[in-house]
Amino acid sequence: MMIEPARAKLNLALHIRGKREDGYHELETLFAFVEFGDKISVDVAEEDRLAITGPYAEALTGLEGDNLVCRARDLFRERFGIDDKVAITLAKHLPVASGIGGGSADAAATLRAMARQFGIATDHPELMRCAETLGSDVPACLFGRTAIGRGRGEKLEAVDDVAGIPALLVNPGVAVSTPAVFARWSGEASDGLAPGRAIQSAMASRNDLQPPAIALQSVIGDVIKLLDRQQGARLVRMSGSGATCFALFARADECHRAAANVRAAQPGWWCSETALA
Ligand SMILES: C[C@](O)(CO)[C@H](O)COP(=O)(O)OP(=O)(O)OC[C@H]1O[C@@H](n2ccc(N)nc2=O)[C@H](O)[C@@H]1O
Ligand SMILES: Nc1ncnc2c1ncn2[C@@H]1O[C@H](COP(=O)(O)OP(=O)(O)OP(=O)(O)O)[C@@H](O)[C@H]1O
């Protein structure tokens, strides 16, 4: 059995460079990953099966073949000419449609697990082409390292390692539709990200999707305000198209205290105390 982590992705910064003819937006974004995430396991079986466990399993019932895990499995088999059936288990710990790329991380982890199961190198170029077909965030999740993403997000350039930085993730429990947030973008194209090492660049940049997401769900603004008030928070921002926001800290004890404060102030919000990977 092959087990692969499906780590949550963060957009430490995201600048929209313009809208393209194909309806997508040209981005320059700084992708990072955290230790916390979903988990995928793959094993050969008599019949195809997908079992979903974990706190957010229910949010995915009824999706069946549309689950990105199944789409990744089928695309992998088609592109590599494999007929074997597999049993997959998805342990779903990441809130769904929350800007931290849970579905994309699951798809990328499925591709990696399938590759290992069937003896294909995890850096096989066809695997990246599968990722591009599955979604804009899937290539970054397959790459799995801190990177600048350009184009739709698929042109990736590795940057300096940020592993170990304490991070607090907070989601107020509202699902946000990615197309709806992009559709509310002001239309004012941004410059590229600020120059410098990853964290400095992110601090001097922004997430252009944050104002439109707050316009759709004002509670995201409340999350930002609460995180901004936490001692030691040095970068507070929404990830992707929201609604999850994050705060980065210099010290783990500050992150721990902030997590306790957020849980006390908003017991209904999802809150994960983790670290950049
Ligand atoms: C917001 C981000 O998460 C930032 O990393 C991504 O840009 C979105 O990634 P994703 O959810 O994997 O996106 P996809 O499934 O490819 O696209 C969903 C929808 O988001 C919008 N979309 C996505 C990516 C992009 N560069 N421009 C867009 O306008 C499009 O309306 C598209 O129909
Ligand atoms: N395995 C999966 N996990 C989560 N969502 C999935 C999965 N498969 C399909 N989906 C669908 O994909 C949609 C987006 O889910 P996801 O959790 O990836 O969003 P997100 O975190 O906002 O992603 P991004 O940051 O890439 O925009 C959901 O509405 C859900 O219906």
PDB file of C-alpha atoms in Angstrom, residues 3-7 36-41 50-57 60 67 69 88-95 102 105-106 109-110:
ATOM      1  CA  ILE A   3       0.552   6.340   1.480  1.00  0.00           C
ATOM      2  CA  GLU A   4       1.042   9.947   0.466  1.00  0.00           C
ATOM      3  CA  PRO A   5       0.435  13.159   2.448  1.00  0.00           C
ATOM      4  CA  ALA A   6      -1.770  15.766   0.768  1.00  0.00           C
ATOM      5  CA  ARG A   7      -0.516  18.916   2.439  1.00  0.00           C
ATOM      6  CA  PHE A  36      -1.202  19.666   8.088  1.00  0.00           C
ATOM      7  CA  GLY A  37      -3.365  18.079   5.412  1.00  0.00           C
ATOM      8  CA  ASP A  38      -5.302  15.132   4.039  1.00  0.00           C
ATOM      9  CA  LYS A  39      -3.856  11.687   3.439  1.00  0.00           C
ATOM     10  CA  ILE A  40      -4.204   9.349   0.470  1.00  0.00           C
ATOM     11  CA  SER A  41      -3.558   5.623   0.439  1.00  0.00           C
ATOM     12  CA  LEU A  50     -12.958   5.123  -2.787  1.00  0.00           C
ATOM     13  CA  ALA A  51     -13.418   5.295   0.972  1.00  0.00           C
ATOM     14  CA  ILE A  52     -13.485   8.719   2.612  1.00  0.00           C
ATOM     15  CA  THR A  53     -12.810   9.120   6.320  1.00  0.00           C
ATOM     16  CA  GLY A  54     -12.033  12.096   8.555  1.00  0.00           C
ATOM     17  CA  PRO A  55     -13.921  15.162   9.809  1.00  0.00           C
ATOM     18  CA  TYR A  56     -14.798  16.535   6.333  1.00  0.00           C
ATOM     19  CA  ALA A  57     -15.747  13.227   4.676  1.00  0.00           C
ATOM     20  CA  LEU A  60     -17.708  15.104  -0.249  1.00  0.00           C
ATOM     21  CA  ASN A  67     -14.033  13.687  -6.737  1.00  0.00           C
ATOM     22  CA  VAL A  69      -9.133  11.719  -6.420  1.00  0.00           C
ATOM     23  CA  ILE A  88      -8.144   4.382  -2.427  1.00  0.00           C
ATOM     24  CA  THR A  89      -8.707   5.855   1.014  1.00  0.00           C
ATOM     25  CA  LEU A  90      -8.903   9.609   1.457  1.00  0.00           C
ATOM     26  CA  ALA A  91      -8.594  10.905   5.010  1.00  0.00           C
ATOM     27  CA  LYS A  92     -10.266  14.312   4.680  1.00  0.00           C
ATOM     28  CA  HIS A  93      -9.017  16.784   7.283  1.00  0.00           C
ATOM     29  CA  LEU A  94      -9.050  19.968   5.194  1.00  0.00           C
ATOM     30  CA  PRO A  95     -12.232  22.015   4.943  1.00  0.00           C
ATOM     31  CA  GLY A 102      -7.569  20.444  -0.484  1.00  0.00           C
ATOM     32  CA  ALA A 105      -3.563  18.353  -2.875  1.00  0.00           C
ATOM     33  CA  ASP A 106      -5.631  15.135  -2.936  1.00  0.00           C
ATOM     34  CA  ALA A 109      -1.111  12.895  -3.792  1.00  0.00           C
ATOM     35  CA  THR A 110      -3.190  10.384  -5.789  1.00  0.00           C
TER      36      THR A 110
END
